[in-house]
Coordinates of N, CA, C and O in Angstrom, one line a residue:
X1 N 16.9 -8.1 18.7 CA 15.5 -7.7 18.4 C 15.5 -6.9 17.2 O 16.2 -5.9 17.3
X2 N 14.9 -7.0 16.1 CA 14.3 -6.5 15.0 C 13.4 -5.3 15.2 O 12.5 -5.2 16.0
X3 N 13.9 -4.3 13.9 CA 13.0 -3.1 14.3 C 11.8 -3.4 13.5 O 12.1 -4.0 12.5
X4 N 10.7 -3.1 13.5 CA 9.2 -3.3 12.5 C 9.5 -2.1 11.8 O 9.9 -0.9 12.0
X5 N 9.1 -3.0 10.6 CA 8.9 -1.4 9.1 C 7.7 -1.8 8.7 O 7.3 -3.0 8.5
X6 N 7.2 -0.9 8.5 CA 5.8 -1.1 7.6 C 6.0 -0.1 6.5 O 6.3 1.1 6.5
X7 N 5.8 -1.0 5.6 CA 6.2 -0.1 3.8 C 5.1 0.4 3.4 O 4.1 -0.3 3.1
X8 N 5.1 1.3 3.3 CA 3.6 2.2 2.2 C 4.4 2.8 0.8 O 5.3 3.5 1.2
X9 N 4.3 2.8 -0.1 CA 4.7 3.6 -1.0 C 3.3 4.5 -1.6 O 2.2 4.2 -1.9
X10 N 4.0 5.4 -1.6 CA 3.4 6.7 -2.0 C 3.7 6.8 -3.5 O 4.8 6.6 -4.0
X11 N 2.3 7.2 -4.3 CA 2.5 7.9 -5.6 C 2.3 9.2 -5.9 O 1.6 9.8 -5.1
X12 N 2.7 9.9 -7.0 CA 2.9 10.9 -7.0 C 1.5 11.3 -7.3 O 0.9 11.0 -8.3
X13 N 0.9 12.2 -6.3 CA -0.5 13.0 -7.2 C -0.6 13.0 -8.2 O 0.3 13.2 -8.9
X14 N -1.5 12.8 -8.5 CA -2.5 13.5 -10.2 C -3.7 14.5 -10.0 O -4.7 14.4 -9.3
X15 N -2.8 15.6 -10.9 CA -4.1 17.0 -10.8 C -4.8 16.7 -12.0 O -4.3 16.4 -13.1
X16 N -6.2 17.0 -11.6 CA -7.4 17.2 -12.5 C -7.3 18.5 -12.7 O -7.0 19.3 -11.8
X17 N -7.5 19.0 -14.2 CA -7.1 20.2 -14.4 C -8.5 20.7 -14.8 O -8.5 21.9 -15.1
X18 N -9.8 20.1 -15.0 CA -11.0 20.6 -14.7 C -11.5 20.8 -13.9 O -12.3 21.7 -14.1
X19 N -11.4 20.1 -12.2 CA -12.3 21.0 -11.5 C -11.3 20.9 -10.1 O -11.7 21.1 -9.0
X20 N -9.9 20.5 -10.4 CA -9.2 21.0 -9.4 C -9.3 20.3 -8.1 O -9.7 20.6 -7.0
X21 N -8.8 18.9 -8.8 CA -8.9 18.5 -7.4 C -7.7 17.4 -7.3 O -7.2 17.0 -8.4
X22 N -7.5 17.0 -6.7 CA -5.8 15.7 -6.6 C -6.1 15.2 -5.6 O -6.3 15.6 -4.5
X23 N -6.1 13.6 -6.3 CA -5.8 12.2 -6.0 C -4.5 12.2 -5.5 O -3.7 12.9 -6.0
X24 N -4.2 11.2 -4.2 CA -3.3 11.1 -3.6 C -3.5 9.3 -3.2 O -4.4 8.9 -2.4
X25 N -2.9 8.6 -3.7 CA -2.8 7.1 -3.4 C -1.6 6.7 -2.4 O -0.5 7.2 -2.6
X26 N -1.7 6.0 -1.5 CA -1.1 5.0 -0.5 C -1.3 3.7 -0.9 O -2.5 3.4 -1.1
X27 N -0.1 2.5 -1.0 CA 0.2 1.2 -1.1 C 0.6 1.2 0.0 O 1.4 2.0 0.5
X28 N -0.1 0.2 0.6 CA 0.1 -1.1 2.1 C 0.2 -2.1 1.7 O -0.7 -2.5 1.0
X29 N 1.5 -3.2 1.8 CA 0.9 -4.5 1.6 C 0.7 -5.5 3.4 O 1.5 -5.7 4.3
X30 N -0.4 -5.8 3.3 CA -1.1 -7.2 4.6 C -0.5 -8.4 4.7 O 0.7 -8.7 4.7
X31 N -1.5 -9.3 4.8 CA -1.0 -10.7 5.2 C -0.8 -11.5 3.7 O -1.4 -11.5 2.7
X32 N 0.5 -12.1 4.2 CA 1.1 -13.1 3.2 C -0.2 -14.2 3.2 O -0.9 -14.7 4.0
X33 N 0.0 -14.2 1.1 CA -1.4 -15.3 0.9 C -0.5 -16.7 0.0 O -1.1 -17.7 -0.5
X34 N 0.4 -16.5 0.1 CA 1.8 -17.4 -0.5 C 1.0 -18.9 -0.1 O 0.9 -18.9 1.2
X35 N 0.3 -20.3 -0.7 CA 0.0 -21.4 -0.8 C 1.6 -21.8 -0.6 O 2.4 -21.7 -1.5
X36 N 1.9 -22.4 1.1 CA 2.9 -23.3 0.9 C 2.7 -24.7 0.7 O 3.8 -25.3 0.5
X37 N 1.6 -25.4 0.6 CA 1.1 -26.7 0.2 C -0.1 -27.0 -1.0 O -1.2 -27.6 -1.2
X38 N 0.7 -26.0 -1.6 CA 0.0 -26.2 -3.4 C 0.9 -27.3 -4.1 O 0.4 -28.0 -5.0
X39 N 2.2 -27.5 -3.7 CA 2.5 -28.3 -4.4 C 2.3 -30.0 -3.8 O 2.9 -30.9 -4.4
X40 N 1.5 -30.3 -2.9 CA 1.0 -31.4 -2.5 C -0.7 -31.5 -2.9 O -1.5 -32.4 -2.6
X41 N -1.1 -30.4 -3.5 CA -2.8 -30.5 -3.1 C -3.4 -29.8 -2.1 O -4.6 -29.7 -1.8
X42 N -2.5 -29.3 -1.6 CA -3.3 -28.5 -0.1 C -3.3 -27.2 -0.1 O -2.9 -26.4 -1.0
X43 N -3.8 -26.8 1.4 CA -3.7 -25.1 1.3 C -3.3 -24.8 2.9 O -3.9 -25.1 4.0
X44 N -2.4 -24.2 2.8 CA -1.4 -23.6 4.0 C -1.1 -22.3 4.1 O -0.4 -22.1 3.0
X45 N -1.1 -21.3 4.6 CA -0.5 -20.4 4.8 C 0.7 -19.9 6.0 O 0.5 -20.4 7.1
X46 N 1.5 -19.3 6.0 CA 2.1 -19.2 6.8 C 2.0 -18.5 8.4 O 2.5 -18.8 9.5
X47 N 1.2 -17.6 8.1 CA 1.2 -16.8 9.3 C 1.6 -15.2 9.4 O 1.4 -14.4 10.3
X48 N 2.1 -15.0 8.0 CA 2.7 -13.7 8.0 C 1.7 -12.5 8.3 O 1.0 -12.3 7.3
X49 N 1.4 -11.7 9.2 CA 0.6 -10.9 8.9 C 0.6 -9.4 8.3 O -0.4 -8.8 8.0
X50 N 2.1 -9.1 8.2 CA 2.3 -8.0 7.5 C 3.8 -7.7 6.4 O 4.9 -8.1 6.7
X51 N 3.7 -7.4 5.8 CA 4.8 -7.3 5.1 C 6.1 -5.9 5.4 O 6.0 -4.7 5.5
X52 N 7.1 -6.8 5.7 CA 8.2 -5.9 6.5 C 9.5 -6.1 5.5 O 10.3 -7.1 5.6
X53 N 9.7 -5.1 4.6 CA 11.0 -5.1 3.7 C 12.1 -5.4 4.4 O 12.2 -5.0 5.6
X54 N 12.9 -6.1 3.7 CA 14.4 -6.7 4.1 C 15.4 -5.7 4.4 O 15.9 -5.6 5.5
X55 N 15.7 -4.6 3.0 CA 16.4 -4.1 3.0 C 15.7 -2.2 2.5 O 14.5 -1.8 2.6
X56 N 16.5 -1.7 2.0 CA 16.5 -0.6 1.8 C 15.7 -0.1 0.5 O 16.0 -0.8 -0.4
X57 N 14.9 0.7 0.3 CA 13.7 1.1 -0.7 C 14.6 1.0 -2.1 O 15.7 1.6 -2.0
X58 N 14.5 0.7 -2.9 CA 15.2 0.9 -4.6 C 16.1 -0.5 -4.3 O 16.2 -1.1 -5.4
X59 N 16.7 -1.1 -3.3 CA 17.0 -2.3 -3.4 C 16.4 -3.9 -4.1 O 15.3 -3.8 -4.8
X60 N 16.9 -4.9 -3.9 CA 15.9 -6.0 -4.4 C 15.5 -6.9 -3.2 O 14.9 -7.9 -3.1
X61 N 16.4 -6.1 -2.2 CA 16.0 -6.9 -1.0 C 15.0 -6.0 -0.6 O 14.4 -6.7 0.3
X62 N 14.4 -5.0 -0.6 CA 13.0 -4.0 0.3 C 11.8 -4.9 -0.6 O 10.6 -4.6 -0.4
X63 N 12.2 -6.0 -1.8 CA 10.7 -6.8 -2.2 C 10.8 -8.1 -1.3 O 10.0 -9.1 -1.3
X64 N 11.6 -8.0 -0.7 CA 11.2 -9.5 0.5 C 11.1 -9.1 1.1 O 11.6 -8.0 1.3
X65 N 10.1 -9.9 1.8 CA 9.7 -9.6 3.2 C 10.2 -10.3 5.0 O 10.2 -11.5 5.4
X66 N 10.4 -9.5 5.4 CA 12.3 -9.8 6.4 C 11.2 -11.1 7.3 O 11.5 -12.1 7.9
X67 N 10.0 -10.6 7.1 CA 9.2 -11.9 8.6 C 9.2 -13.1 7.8 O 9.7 -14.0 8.5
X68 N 8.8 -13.5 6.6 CA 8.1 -15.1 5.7 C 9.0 -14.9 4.9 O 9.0 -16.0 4.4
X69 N 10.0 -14.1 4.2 CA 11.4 -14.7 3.0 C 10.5 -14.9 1.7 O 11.0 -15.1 0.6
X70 N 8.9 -14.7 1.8 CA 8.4 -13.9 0.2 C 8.8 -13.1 -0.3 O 9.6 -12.3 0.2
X71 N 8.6 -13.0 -1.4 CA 8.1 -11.4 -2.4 C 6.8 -10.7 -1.9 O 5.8 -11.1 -1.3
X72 N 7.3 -9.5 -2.3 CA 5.9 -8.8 -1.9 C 5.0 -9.0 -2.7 O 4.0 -8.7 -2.2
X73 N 4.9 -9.4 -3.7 CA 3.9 -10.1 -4.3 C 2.8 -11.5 -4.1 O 1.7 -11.8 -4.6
X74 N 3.5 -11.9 -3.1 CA 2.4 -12.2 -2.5 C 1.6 -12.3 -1.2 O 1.0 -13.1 -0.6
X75 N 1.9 -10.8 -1.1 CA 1.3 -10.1 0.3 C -0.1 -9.5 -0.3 O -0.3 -9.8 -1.5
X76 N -0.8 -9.0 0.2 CA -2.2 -8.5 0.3 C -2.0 -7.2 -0.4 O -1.6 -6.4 0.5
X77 N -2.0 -6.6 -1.4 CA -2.3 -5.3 -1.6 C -3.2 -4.2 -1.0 O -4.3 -4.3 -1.5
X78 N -3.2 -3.5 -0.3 CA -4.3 -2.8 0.2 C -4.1 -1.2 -0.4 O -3.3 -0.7 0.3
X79 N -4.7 -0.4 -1.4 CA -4.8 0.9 -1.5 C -5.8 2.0 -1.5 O -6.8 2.2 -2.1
X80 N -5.0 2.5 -0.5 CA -6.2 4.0 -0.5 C -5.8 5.4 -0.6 O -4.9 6.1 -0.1
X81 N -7.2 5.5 -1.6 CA -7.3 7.0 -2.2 C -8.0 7.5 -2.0 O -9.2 7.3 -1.7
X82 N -6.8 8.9 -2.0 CA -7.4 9.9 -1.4 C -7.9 11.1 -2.0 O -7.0 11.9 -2.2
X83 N -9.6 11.7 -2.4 CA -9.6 13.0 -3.7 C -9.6 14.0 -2.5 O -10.4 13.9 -1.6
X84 N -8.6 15.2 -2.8 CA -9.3 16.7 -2.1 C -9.3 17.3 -3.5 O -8.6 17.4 -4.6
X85 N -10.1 17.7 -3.2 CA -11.1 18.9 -4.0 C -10.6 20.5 -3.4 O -10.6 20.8 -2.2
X86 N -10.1 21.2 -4.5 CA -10.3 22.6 -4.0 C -11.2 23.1 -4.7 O -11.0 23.4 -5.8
X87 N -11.8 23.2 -4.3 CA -13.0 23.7 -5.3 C -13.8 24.9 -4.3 O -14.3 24.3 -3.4
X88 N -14.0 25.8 -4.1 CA -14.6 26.9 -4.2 C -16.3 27.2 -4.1 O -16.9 27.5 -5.1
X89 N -16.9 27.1 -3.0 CA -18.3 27.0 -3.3 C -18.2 28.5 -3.3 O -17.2 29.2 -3.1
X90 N -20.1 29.1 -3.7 CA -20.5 30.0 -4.1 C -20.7 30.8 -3.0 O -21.3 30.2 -2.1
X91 N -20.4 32.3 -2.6 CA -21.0 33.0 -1.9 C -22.6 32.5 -1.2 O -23.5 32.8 -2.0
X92 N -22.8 32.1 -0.5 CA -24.3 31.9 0.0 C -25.3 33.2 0.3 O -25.0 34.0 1.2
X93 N -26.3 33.4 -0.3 CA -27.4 34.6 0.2 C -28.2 33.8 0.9 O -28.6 32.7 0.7
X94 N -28.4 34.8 1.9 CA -29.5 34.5 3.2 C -30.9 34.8 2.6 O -31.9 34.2 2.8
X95 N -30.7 35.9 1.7 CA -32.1 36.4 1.6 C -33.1 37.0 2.6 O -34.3 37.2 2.7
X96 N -32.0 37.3 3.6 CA -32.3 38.1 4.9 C -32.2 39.9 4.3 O -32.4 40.8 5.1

């Protein structure tokens, strides 16, 4: 039995140095969109629904994917970002 990995790579923050706040991005890649019957005319997919590296991260095997024997290239990109803000609101007056 095979263990599941699901790969996200993380990038490194970027601080805004005007109003102080950092982006934080996450890479997922989804379902394999690999055309196995482009070279007849047609359109097929395999079934893959997630991309699971072969081998070990900095390798050239963690760009296949251990379920469909693609590249991750052509899996689904999915990225989400994330802004926190530190930013500081103003004392509030009641006017009480």
């Amino acid at each position: 039995m095979r263990k599941r990995q699901v790969v996200v790579r993380r990038e490194e923050p970027t601080r805004n140095t005007t109003n102080s706040s950092l982006t934080i991005r996450s890479v997922r890649y989804g379902e394999c969109q690999k055309n196995h019957a482009a070279s007849v005319g047609g359109y097929a997919v395999d079934g893959c629904r997630e991309f699971m590296a072969s081998g070990e991260e900095g390798t050239t095997a963690a760009l296949t994917c251990a379920a469909c024997g693609c590249h991750r290239n052509f899996h689904r990109r999915e990225v989400e970002t994330e802004v926190v803000c530190e930013c500081s609101s103003p004392p509030s007056s009641n006017g009480a």
